[in-house]
Amino acid sequence: MESNSNPNSVEEESRNWLELPADVMSMILHKLGPVDILTNAQDVCSSWRKICEDPLMWRVIDMRYSGDWWDMDYDLEELCRQAVGRSCGQLVDINIEHFGTDDLLHYITQSSNQLSRLRLVYCNRISDEGLIEAVSRLPLLEDLELSFCSFDVETLGTLGQSCPGLKSLKLNRQFYRRVECDKGALAIAENMPNLRHLQIFGNSLTNSGLEAILDGCPALESLDLRQCFNLNLAGQLGTKCSGKIKDLRVPHDPTDDYEFSTEIIDYDDDYDDDYGYPFGLSDTNLLTDDDDYYEFSGGSDFSDYTDLYFY
């Protein structure tokens, strides 16, 4: 039987890859992501190395979580710094998941004041002070996501004041039963009047908090309230939402396009100490064994805790 393997065809295929136009190759390499580029692809040949050193390759840096990173024991902070450095100040969009410190955020914002989109997911080693200082250097920031992070409510208000041009905000978490609090919603309503897009999946706000958001954010066009199960939209508030918001997702809408866990947490459920309640707060500190709901008012024994985290 005649063999199908042809060394010449393999060599020709490799040569064809290397001879692709630079703009096409740049697009292909960009899909690999920063980690693969910096640890593998850039070392294939000199032409790829040249493409990988072009600042235009690094205007968008997506360090989306991959389980392979932990297996390879990469220094993600160092790789992120290298990627930001290569942007030469042209970075406009960065996504960081499951790592990051104040020092890294300081480096990013000091190097890239053109940043218009910042996405932090499970970044629990970044402090409130570090986030506030970093965002204060981003006058062009329009799109901010702080999902499954633990920053306090005062920080949320300060971010709104520092970024008057903020148009999109995502504060996602898992819903905790037996917790009601509107402080995060009020911080949004009072400090982010120019918001057009808001996603607060799993938030513990009540109808009062939602009413404040609708009144305080008159430009709001899209609002994602999925799994915000403290809300009751059967009456006038539901009608107000439908009339005001073009793209409305309500608490019981499907979640199949949502990228994170949709598990609902009970106050006595176990949690992962590695993340230290990455959902916004440690709700077990706020509850008794009683199954009643709590309005965390000034008269509650637990009211001081509700200032600590986004809800």
Steps between C-alpha positions, in 0.01 A plus 500: 500500500630842408576729792304828523771678698697748296779693674491762226130572558558540876786739434289693250212527750737642764640746251148611403424580866813712523420679177155618604458881486598668827150635568344155457764337720452771760128421515570127540762551769276739693241223540756295690499745790786670687621195694539277195660780300757587766587143597488328159391667177748788496791254500394312185686727258633853459202618294255388769719659764484830314120481479477415870705807591270739312318726754181468294489130599457607861226762490266233641638260764269215599646290782185294536535214745628167367555195718812424296673804654514341843628172357784685327580708811519826306582828670184670378583840650834508320343392171233767540768764560682388187180524297419847634857613436478393138192716448722810539213696656246401234304256720126574497344178635624251761343196666658338807357190667606307812821695565622856545627731775508870574851517355389347171198730473726797578737395220215456252337836563829687523602357162163532326294811564306435178320205659125509433407150623612325820374154596596338832357158589586311821775754571488481878859608560428850370408738783244779503779757522686341211191498279408861582853624434518312171164612366576863588765486224253388233315809372372310194355201688152418370458129569570345842438148627567387858347154518550264795728752669478636855511879499301713741202718420687825563747394232216452254385857562853636469549320168187664366624843604843436345353383169223738391515350151425146619238348271508129579526323836489129587488385863420131488486244780298203619170566671490448877166410657387690809704811422344831395700817454471809278826677586676392182199602293491840670873551435435438131193726492672788678836494321456362147241715322637432151476121509344343192563133574479331840531132587453403866438126476420343838478834683318526836323829425131550568236698311614817678853461369379433147274805514802711601703368206224577252469854633874564541613357165268664245712393199476128582425291191575144610455347844572140600322401821521124461494310829428819696231303680416763764325702228127494433431640154133403480367853560581860408874453535498228236301725270747783561793272417340376180415852387842647577748221417544383140685180590368362830589164654282416800580270797364175356625544143715218352867499599646275228705788355648589841863390536517455879336270754127548553489301824291667770674512837336438838653666804607164643652361177870424490726732305852489362753659733735550206275779378376631834147566377575636153133578457509841665471433871513237770128469559539256787619795706173678438248236601368309797351151492159659456354458151345849495619763255683800637473861394847620593393831649679715751322313778630158396778332692651416161470838330867591533601204287293606200732793437783262425410340171313539175168318498 
